[in-house]
Amino acid sequence: MIKNEFAELRRRWKNEYNAVSTVYGYYINANKDIISTFDTSLGLMEPSEVEIYLNVLKKTISGTIGKNLIDIPFSMDQVSGSEEHELLMKLKDSQLKDEDARMALVEKIIPNVSFDEDNFLILMAADAYDLAYRDSNLEDMSEGGSEVYKYFICCVCPVKPSKLKLQYDNEDGSFHSTATGQVAATPELGFMFPAFDDRTTNIYNAVFYTKKPAFVYQEVIQQVFNLEKLPMSAPKQKDEFQSVVAETLEDECSFQVIRKLNESIRDKIENHKIEKIPENLEMTIGQIGDILTSSGASDDKVSAFTQECENRFGKFAVLQPANIIEPKKFNVETPEIKITVAPENSHLLRTGTIGGSRYILVPAGEGVEINGLHVSVDQLDEIDEIE
């Protein structure tokens, strides 16, 4: 799915646009016991309550692709007859009306979710989107056909005791402490099935949501989707990528090579934004290997890099550029000093030797400050050599 398609679906999760008829809920305590279940018709709710439910569910298709929203691909064998895919298809085709299928999904989720001592709420709702329908909110979308895209959303929300607050009492004209009982927070995780690719149904993929990119709830993903290779969190991808670069380039992991690697990947990110390309920016391992070659790494080291990347990420893996570098800053650290510059200015940093010692050099002209105080840099040490 691309950014525009997520935005298109999110716009539907308003009371006047969606085809959601019922919200299903399962309230679970910290001991993993189901306290209560409910199926509530939106038609019987107050409009304000409907908006609250829809806004909670909509969070499951919100966030950054590749960080909060993670692609879940199914293999051909799974789609042709696996237990996990058949369950998801039952839920989709029945629009969640199959009670046994709902319970089977809930039983997969409950043992693998924990929020310290908090209870939690599992919410589900199904929508049916007539792709031929268009209104002012969808004016930029291509013409639809006769397909109805049927999908459902499932999310998990921590439930916490509300905080005591002061509330005004009309009878005695003063404020008193009050609490509203148990409150469901925004979802920590969830998923949508099937995916919505090229504005059509894609039963070969689901989309998993995590509120915190560092936590991808692999136990839930494994139980619900039974993947051969579990997805990595965005921070884990960055750590693994940096580890591969350092271990395979070895002595060629130089300041200049890494600076050029970061510059090249960042340029791709910036150009992708400027050109407003709707498709998600992804890079193959081979493409990153080509950048390393152009940055000065030898063929042997690049070959070792691509092989190790395939081992860790998968032979045909594609990586999210924003997950493997820091696109908004360029940090250089020594045990004593940390330098942070804007990525577009990283080329100004140089390496050299002064008095036989290695240095990272920062250009200094007008406008140099120390703790906010303008200073002069007219007295300079003489540099013996610059690489």
Coordinates of N, CA, C and O in Angstrom, one line a residue, residues 146-297:
S146 N -16.5 -1.9 -10.5 CA -17.6 -2.5 -9.8 C -17.2 -3.2 -8.6 O -18.0 -3.8 -7.9
E147 N -15.9 -3.2 -8.2 CA -15.4 -4.0 -7.1 C -15.9 -3.3 -5.7 O -15.9 -2.1 -5.6
V148 N -16.2 -4.2 -4.8 CA -16.4 -3.7 -3.4 C -15.3 -4.3 -2.6 O -15.1 -5.5 -2.5
Y149 N -14.5 -3.4 -2.0 CA -13.3 -3.8 -1.2 C -13.8 -4.1 0.2 O -14.2 -3.2 0.9
K150 N -13.8 -5.4 0.6 CA -14.3 -5.8 1.9 C -13.0 -6.1 2.8 O -12.2 -6.8 2.4
Y151 N -13.0 -5.4 3.9 CA -11.8 -5.6 4.8 C -12.3 -5.4 6.3 O -13.4 -4.9 6.5
F152 N -11.4 -5.8 7.2 CA -11.7 -5.5 8.6 C -10.5 -5.0 9.3 O -9.3 -5.2 8.8
I153 N -10.7 -4.4 10.4 CA -9.6 -3.8 11.3 C -9.8 -4.5 12.6 O -10.9 -4.6 13.2
C154 N -8.6 -4.8 13.2 CA -8.6 -5.4 14.6 C -7.5 -4.6 15.3 O -6.4 -4.4 14.8
C155 N -7.8 -4.1 16.5 CA -6.8 -3.4 17.3 C -6.9 -3.7 18.8 O -7.9 -4.2 19.2
V156 N -5.8 -3.5 19.5 CA -5.7 -3.8 20.9 C -5.3 -2.5 21.6 O -4.3 -1.9 21.4
C157 N -6.2 -2.2 22.6 CA -6.0 -0.9 23.4 C -5.8 -1.3 24.8 O -6.6 -2.0 25.4
P158 N -4.8 -0.7 25.5 CA -4.6 -0.8 26.9 C -5.8 -0.2 27.6 O -6.3 0.9 27.1
V159 N -6.3 -0.7 28.7 CA -7.3 -0.1 29.5 C -6.8 0.2 30.9 O -6.2 -0.6 31.6
K160 N -6.8 1.5 31.2 CA -6.2 2.0 32.5 C -7.2 2.7 33.4 O -8.2 3.3 32.8
P161 N -7.0 2.7 34.7 CA -7.9 3.5 35.5 C -7.7 4.9 35.2 O -6.6 5.4 35.0
S162 N -8.8 5.7 35.2 CA -8.7 7.1 34.9 C -8.1 7.8 36.1 O -8.2 7.4 37.2
K163 N -7.5 9.0 35.8 CA -7.0 9.8 36.9 C -8.0 10.6 37.5 O -9.0 11.1 36.9
L164 N -7.8 10.9 38.8 CA -8.8 11.7 39.6 C -8.7 13.1 39.1 O -7.6 13.7 38.8
K165 N -9.8 13.8 38.9 CA -9.9 15.1 38.4 C -10.9 15.9 39.3 O -11.8 15.3 39.9
L166 N -10.8 17.2 39.2 CA -11.8 18.0 39.9 C -12.9 18.4 39.0 O -12.7 18.8 37.9
Q167 N -14.1 18.1 39.4 CA -15.3 18.4 38.6 C -16.3 19.3 39.3 O -16.5 19.1 40.5
Y168 N -16.8 20.2 38.6 CA -17.7 21.2 39.2 C -19.1 20.6 39.5 O -19.7 19.9 38.7
D169 N -19.6 20.9 40.7 CA -20.9 20.4 41.2 C -21.9 21.6 41.2 O -21.7 22.5 42.0
N170 N -22.9 21.5 40.4 CA -23.8 22.6 40.3 C -24.6 22.8 41.6 O -25.0 23.9 41.9
E171 N -24.8 21.8 42.3 CA -25.7 21.8 43.5 C -25.0 22.6 44.6 O -25.7 23.4 45.3
D172 N -23.7 22.4 44.9 CA -23.1 23.1 46.0 C -22.1 24.2 45.5 O -21.5 24.9 46.3
G173 N -22.0 24.3 44.2 CA -21.1 25.4 43.7 C -19.6 25.2 43.9 O -18.9 26.2 44.0
S174 N -19.2 24.0 44.1 CA -17.8 23.8 44.3 C -17.3 22.6 43.5 O -18.0 22.0 42.8
F175 N -16.0 22.3 43.6 CA -15.4 21.3 42.8 C -15.1 20.1 43.7 O -14.7 20.2 44.9
H176 N -15.3 18.9 43.2 CA -15.0 17.6 43.9 C -14.2 16.7 43.1 O -14.3 16.7 41.8
S177 N -13.5 15.8 43.7 CA -12.7 14.8 42.9 C -13.6 13.8 42.3 O -14.7 13.4 42.9
T178 N -13.3 13.4 41.1 CA -14.1 12.4 40.4 C -13.3 11.6 39.5 O -12.2 12.0 39.1
A179 N -13.7 10.4 39.2 CA -13.0 9.5 38.2 C -14.1 8.8 37.4 O -15.2 8.6 37.8
T180 N -13.7 8.5 36.1 CA -14.7 7.9 35.2 C -14.5 6.4 35.0 O -15.0 5.9 34.0
G181 N -13.8 5.8 35.9 CA -13.7 4.3 35.8 C -12.5 3.9 34.9 O -11.5 4.6 34.8
Q182 N -12.7 2.8 34.2 CA -11.7 2.3 33.3 C -11.8 3.0 31.9 O -12.8 3.2 31.4
V183 N -10.6 3.4 31.4 CA -10.6 4.2 30.1 C -9.7 3.4 29.1 O -8.6 3.0 29.4
A184 N -10.2 3.2 27.9 CA -9.5 2.6 26.9 C -8.6 3.6 26.2 O -9.0 4.7 25.8
A185 N -7.3 3.3 26.1 CA -6.3 4.2 25.5 C -6.3 4.0 24.0 O -7.0 3.1 23.5
T186 N -5.5 4.8 23.3 CA -5.4 4.5 21.8 C -4.7 3.2 21.6 O -3.9 2.7 22.4
P187 N -4.9 2.6 20.4 CA -4.3 1.2 20.2 C -2.8 1.2 20.2 O -2.1 2.1 19.8
E188 N -2.3 0.1 20.8 CA -0.8 -0.1 20.8 C -0.4 -1.0 19.6 O 0.7 -0.9 19.1
L189 N -1.4 -1.8 19.1 CA -1.1 -2.6 18.0 C -2.4 -3.0 17.3 O -3.5 -2.8 17.9
G190 N -2.3 -3.5 16.1 CA -3.5 -3.9 15.4 C -3.1 -4.3 14.0 O -1.9 -4.3 13.6
F191 N -4.1 -4.6 13.2 CA -3.8 -5.0 11.8 C -5.1 -4.8 10.9 O -6.2 -4.7 11.4
M192 N -4.9 -4.7 9.6 CA -5.9 -4.7 8.7 C -5.8 -5.8 7.6 O -4.6 -6.1 7.2
F193 N -6.9 -6.4 7.3 CA -6.8 -7.5 6.3 C -8.1 -7.4 5.4 O -9.2 -7.3 6.0
P194 N -7.9 -7.7 4.1 CA -6.7 -7.7 3.4 C -6.2 -6.3 3.1 O -6.8 -5.3 3.4
A195 N -5.0 -6.3 2.4 CA -4.4 -5.0 2.0 C -5.2 -4.4 0.9 O -6.0 -5.0 0.2
F196 N -4.9 -3.1 0.7 CA -5.6 -2.3 -0.4 C -4.5 -1.8 -1.3 O -3.9 -0.7 -1.1
D197 N -4.1 -2.5 -2.3 CA -3.0 -2.2 -3.2 C -3.5 -1.8 -4.6 O -4.3 -2.6 -5.2
D198 N -3.1 -0.7 -5.1 CA -3.5 -0.2 -6.4 C -5.0 -0.1 -6.5 O -5.7 -0.4 -7.5
R199 N -5.6 0.3 -5.3 CA -7.0 0.5 -5.2 C -7.8 -0.8 -5.5 O -8.9 -0.7 -6.1
T200 N -7.3 -1.9 -5.1 CA -8.0 -3.2 -5.2 C -7.7 -4.1 -4.1 O -6.7 -3.9 -3.3
T201 N -8.4 -5.2 -3.9 CA -8.2 -6.1 -2.8 C -7.0 -6.9 -3.0 O -6.8 -7.5 -4.1
N202 N -6.1 -7.0 -2.0 CA -4.9 -7.9 -2.1 C -4.9 -8.8 -0.9 O -4.5 -8.5 0.2
I203 N -5.4 -10.1 -1.2 CA -5.5 -11.1 -0.1 C -4.1 -11.7 0.2 O -4.0 -12.5 1.1
Y204 N -3.1 -11.3 -0.6 CA -1.7 -11.8 -0.3 C -1.0 -11.0 0.7 O 0.2 -11.3 1.0
N205 N -1.6 -10.0 1.2 CA -0.9 -9.1 2.2 C -1.9 -8.6 3.3 O -3.1 -8.5 3.0
A206 N -1.4 -8.4 4.4 CA -2.1 -7.7 5.5 C -1.2 -6.5 5.9 O 0.0 -6.4 5.5
V207 N -1.7 -5.6 6.7 CA -0.9 -4.5 7.2 C -1.0 -4.5 8.7 O -2.1 -4.4 9.3
F208 N 0.2 -4.6 9.4 CA 0.3 -4.6 10.8 C 0.6 -3.2 11.3 O 1.4 -2.5 10.7
Y209 N 0.0 -2.8 12.4 CA 0.2 -1.5 13.0 C 0.8 -1.6 14.4 O 0.4 -2.5 15.2
T210 N 1.8 -0.8 14.7 CA 2.4 -0.7 16.0 C 2.5 0.8 16.3 O 3.0 1.6 15.5
K211 N 2.1 1.2 17.5 CA 2.1 2.6 17.9 C 3.6 3.0 18.1 O 3.9 4.1 17.7
K212 N 4.4 2.1 18.6 CA 5.8 2.4 18.9 C 6.7 1.6 17.9 O 6.7 0.4 18.0
P213 N 7.4 2.3 17.0 CA 8.2 1.6 16.0 C 9.2 0.6 16.5 O 9.5 -0.4 15.9
A214 N 9.6 0.8 17.8 CA 10.6 -0.1 18.4 C 10.0 -1.5 18.8 O 10.7 -2.4 19.0
F215 N 8.6 -1.5 18.8 CA 8.0 -2.8 19.3 C 7.0 -3.2 18.1 O 6.1 -2.6 17.8
V216 N 7.3 -4.4 17.6 CA 6.5 -4.9 16.5 C 5.7 -6.2 16.9 O 5.0 -6.8 16.1
Y217 N 5.7 -6.5 18.2 CA 4.9 -7.6 18.8 C 5.0 -8.8 17.9 O 4.0 -9.3 17.3
Q218 N 6.2 -9.3 17.8 CA 6.5 -10.5 16.9 C 5.7 -11.7 17.4 O 5.3 -12.6 16.5
E219 N 5.4 -11.9 18.7 CA 4.6 -13.0 19.1 C 3.2 -13.0 18.5 O 2.7 -14.0 18.1
V220 N 2.6 -11.8 18.5 CA 1.3 -11.7 17.9 C 1.3 -12.0 16.4 O 0.5 -12.7 15.9
I221 N 2.3 -11.4 15.7 CA 2.5 -11.6 14.3 C 2.6 -13.1 14.0 O 2.0 -13.6 13.0
Q222 N 3.4 -13.7 14.8 CA 3.7 -15.2 14.5 C 2.4 -16.0 14.7 O 2.1 -16.8 13.9
Q223 N 1.7 -15.7 15.7 CA 0.4 -16.5 16.0 C -0.7 -16.2 15.0 O -1.4 -17.1 14.6
V224 N -0.8 -15.0 14.6 CA -1.9 -14.6 13.7 C -1.6 -14.9 12.2 O -2.4 -15.4 11.5
F225 N -0.3 -14.6 11.8 CA 0.0 -14.7 10.4 C 1.0 -15.9 10.1 O 1.1 -16.2 8.9
N226 N 1.7 -16.4 11.1 CA 2.6 -17.6 10.9 C 3.6 -17.4 9.7 O 3.6 -18.1 8.8
L227 N 4.3 -16.3 9.8 CA 5.3 -16.0 8.8 C 6.6 -16.8 8.9 O 7.0 -17.1 10.0
E228 N 7.2 -17.1 7.8 CA 8.5 -17.8 7.8 C 9.6 -16.9 8.4 O 10.5 -17.3 9.1
K229 N 9.5 -15.6 8.0 CA 10.5 -14.6 8.5 C 9.8 -13.4 9.1 O 9.0 -12.7 8.4
L230 N 10.0 -13.2 10.4 CA 9.3 -12.1 11.1 C 9.8 -10.8 10.7 O 11.1 -10.6 10.6
P231 N 9.0 -9.7 10.7 CA 9.5 -8.4 10.3 C 10.3 -7.8 11.5 O 10.1 -8.1 12.7
M232 N 11.3 -7.0 11.2 CA 12.1 -6.3 12.2 C 11.5 -4.9 12.4 O 10.9 -4.3 11.5
S233 N 11.7 -4.5 13.6 CA 11.3 -3.1 13.9 C 12.2 -2.1 13.2 O 13.3 -2.5 12.8
A234 N 11.8 -0.9 13.1 CA 12.6 0.1 12.4 C 14.0 0.3 13.1 O 15.0 0.3 12.4
P235 N 14.0 0.5 14.4 CA 15.3 0.6 15.1 C 16.2 -0.7 14.9 O 17.4 -0.6 14.7
K236 N 15.6 -1.9 14.9 CA 16.3 -3.1 14.7 C 16.9 -3.1 13.3 O 18.1 -3.6 13.1
Q237 N 16.2 -2.7 12.3 CA 16.7 -2.7 10.9 C 17.9 -1.8 10.8 O 18.9 -2.2 10.2
K238 N 17.9 -0.6 11.5 CA 19.0 0.3 11.5 C 20.2 -0.3 12.2 O 21.3 -0.3 11.6
D239 N 20.0 -1.0 13.3 CA 21.1 -1.6 14.0 C 21.7 -2.7 13.2 O 23.0 -2.9 13.1
E240 N 20.9 -3.6 12.6 CA 21.4 -4.7 11.8 C 22.2 -4.1 10.5 O 23.2 -4.7 10.2
F241 N 21.6 -3.1 9.9 CA 22.3 -2.5 8.7 C 23.7 -2.0 9.1 O 24.7 -2.3 8.4
Q242 N 23.7 -1.2 10.2 CA 25.0 -0.7 10.6 C 26.0 -1.8 11.0 O 27.2 -1.7 10.7
S243 N 25.5 -2.8 11.6 CA 26.3 -4.0 12.0 C 26.9 -4.6 10.7 O 28.1 -4.9 10.7
V244 N 26.1 -4.8 9.7 CA 26.6 -5.4 8.5 C 27.6 -4.6 7.8 O 28.7 -5.1 7.4
V245 N 27.4 -3.3 7.7 CA 28.3 -2.3 7.1 C 29.7 -2.4 7.8 O 30.7 -2.6 7.2
A246 N 29.7 -2.3 9.2 CA 30.9 -2.3 9.9 C 31.7 -3.7 9.8 O 32.9 -3.7 9.7
E247 N 30.9 -4.8 9.9 CA 31.6 -6.1 9.9 C 32.1 -6.5 8.5 O 33.1 -7.2 8.4
T248 N 31.5 -6.1 7.4 CA 31.9 -6.5 6.1 C 32.9 -5.5 5.5 O 33.8 -5.9 4.7
L249 N 32.7 -4.2 5.7 CA 33.7 -3.3 5.1 C 35.0 -3.3 5.9 O 36.1 -2.9 5.3
E250 N 35.0 -3.5 7.2 CA 36.2 -3.6 8.0 C 37.0 -2.3 7.9 O 36.5 -1.2 8.2
D251 N 38.3 -2.4 7.4 CA 39.1 -1.2 7.3 C 38.7 -0.2 6.3 O 39.1 0.9 6.3
E252 N 37.7 -0.6 5.4 CA 37.2 0.3 4.4 C 36.0 1.1 4.9 O 35.4 1.9 4.2
C253 N 35.6 0.8 6.2 CA 34.5 1.6 6.8 C 35.1 2.9 7.2 O 35.2 3.2 8.4
S254 N 35.4 3.7 6.3 CA 36.1 5.0 6.5 C 35.1 6.2 6.7 O 33.9 6.0 6.3
F255 N 35.6 7.3 7.1 CA 34.8 8.5 7.3 C 34.2 8.9 5.9 O 33.0 9.2 5.8
Q256 N 35.0 8.9 4.9 CA 34.6 9.3 3.6 C 33.5 8.4 3.0 O 32.5 8.8 2.4
V257 N 33.8 7.1 3.1 CA 32.8 6.1 2.5 C 31.5 6.2 3.2 O 30.4 6.3 2.5
I258 N 31.4 6.3 4.5 CA 30.2 6.3 5.2 C 29.5 7.7 5.0 O 28.2 7.7 4.9
R259 N 30.2 8.7 4.9 CA 29.6 10.0 4.6 C 28.9 10.0 3.3 O 27.8 10.5 3.1
K260 N 29.6 9.5 2.3 CA 29.1 9.5 0.9 C 27.9 8.5 0.8 O 26.9 8.8 0.1
L261 N 27.9 7.4 1.6 CA 26.8 6.5 1.6 C 25.6 7.2 2.2 O 24.5 7.1 1.6
N262 N 25.7 7.9 3.3 CA 24.6 8.6 3.9 C 24.1 9.7 3.0 O 22.9 9.9 2.9
E263 N 25.0 10.4 2.3 CA 24.6 11.5 1.4 C 23.8 11.0 0.3 O 22.7 11.5 -0.1
S264 N 24.2 9.9 -0.3 CA 23.5 9.3 -1.5 C 22.1 8.8 -1.1 O 21.2 9.0 -1.8
I265 N 22.0 8.1 0.0 CA 20.7 7.6 0.4 C 19.8 8.8 0.8 O 18.6 8.8 0.5
R266 N 20.3 9.8 1.5 CA 19.5 10.9 1.9 C 19.1 11.7 0.6 O 17.9 12.1 0.5
D267 N 19.9 11.8 -0.4 CA 19.5 12.4 -1.6 C 18.3 11.7 -2.3 O 17.4 12.4 -2.8
K268 N 18.3 10.4 -2.2 CA 17.2 9.7 -2.8 C 15.9 10.0 -2.0 O 14.8 10.1 -2.6
I269 N 16.0 10.1 -0.7 CA 14.9 10.4 0.2 C 14.3 11.8 -0.2 O 13.1 12.0 -0.4
E270 N 15.2 12.7 -0.3 CA 14.8 14.1 -0.6 C 14.2 14.2 -2.0 O 13.2 14.9 -2.2
N271 N 14.8 13.6 -3.0 CA 14.3 13.6 -4.4 C 12.9 13.0 -4.5 O 12.0 13.4 -5.2
H272 N 12.7 11.9 -3.7 CA 11.4 11.2 -3.7 C 10.3 12.2 -3.2 O 9.2 12.2 -3.7
K273 N 10.7 13.0 -2.1 CA 9.7 13.9 -1.6 C 9.5 15.1 -2.6 O 8.3 15.5 -2.8
I274 N 10.5 15.6 -3.2 CA 10.4 16.7 -4.1 C 9.5 16.3 -5.3 O 8.7 17.1 -5.8
E275 N 9.8 15.1 -5.8 CA 9.0 14.7 -7.0 C 7.6 14.2 -6.7 O 6.9 13.9 -7.6
K276 N 7.3 14.1 -5.4 CA 6.0 13.7 -4.9 C 5.6 12.3 -5.5 O 4.5 12.2 -6.0
I277 N 6.5 11.4 -5.5 CA 6.2 10.0 -6.1 C 5.3 9.3 -5.1 O 5.6 9.2 -3.9
P278 N 4.1 8.8 -5.5 CA 3.2 8.2 -4.6 C 3.7 6.9 -4.0 O 3.4 6.6 -2.9
E279 N 4.5 6.1 -4.8 CA 4.9 4.8 -4.3 C 5.9 5.0 -3.2 O 6.7 6.0 -3.1
N280 N 5.9 4.0 -2.2 CA 6.9 4.1 -1.1 C 8.3 4.0 -1.7 O 8.6 3.2 -2.6
L281 N 9.2 4.7 -1.1 CA 10.6 4.6 -1.4 C 11.3 3.4 -0.8 O 11.3 3.2 0.4
E282 N 11.8 2.5 -1.6 CA 12.4 1.3 -1.2 C 13.7 1.1 -2.0 O 13.8 1.6 -3.1
M283 N 14.7 0.4 -1.4 CA 16.0 0.2 -2.0 C 16.3 -1.3 -1.9 O 16.1 -1.9 -0.8
T284 N 16.8 -1.9 -3.0 CA 17.2 -3.3 -2.9 C 18.6 -3.3 -2.3 O 19.3 -2.3 -2.3
I285 N 19.0 -4.5 -1.9 CA 20.4 -4.7 -1.3 C 21.4 -4.4 -2.4 O 22.4 -3.8 -2.2
G286 N 21.1 -4.8 -3.7 CA 22.0 -4.5 -4.8 C 22.2 -3.0 -5.0 O 23.3 -2.5 -5.3
Q287 N 21.1 -2.2 -4.9 CA 21.2 -0.8 -5.1 C 22.1 -0.1 -4.0 O 22.9 0.8 -4.3
I288 N 22.0 -0.6 -2.8 CA 22.8 -0.1 -1.7 C 24.3 -0.5 -2.0 O 25.2 0.3 -1.8
G289 N 24.5 -1.7 -2.5 CA 25.8 -2.1 -2.8 C 26.4 -1.3 -3.9 O 27.6 -0.9 -3.8
D290 N 25.7 -0.9 -4.9 CA 26.2 0.0 -5.9 C 26.6 1.4 -5.4 O 27.6 2.0 -5.8
I291 N 25.8 1.9 -4.4 CA 26.2 3.1 -3.7 C 27.5 3.0 -3.0 O 28.4 3.9 -3.0
L292 N 27.7 1.9 -2.3 CA 29.0 1.6 -1.6 C 30.1 1.6 -2.6 O 31.2 2.2 -2.3
T293 N 29.9 1.0 -3.7 CA 31.0 1.0 -4.8 C 31.3 2.4 -5.2 O 32.5 2.7 -5.3
S294 N 30.3 3.2 -5.5 CA 30.6 4.5 -6.0 C 31.1 5.4 -4.8 O 31.7 6.5 -5.1
S295 N 31.0 5.0 -3.6 CA 31.5 5.7 -2.4 C 33.0 5.4 -2.1 O 33.6 6.0 -1.3
G296 N 33.5 4.4 -2.8 CA 34.9 4.0 -2.7 C 35.2 2.7 -2.1 O 36.4 2.3 -1.9
A297 N 34.2 1.9 -1.8 CA 34.4 0.5 -1.2 C 34.8 -0.4 -2.4 O 34.4 -0.3 -3.5

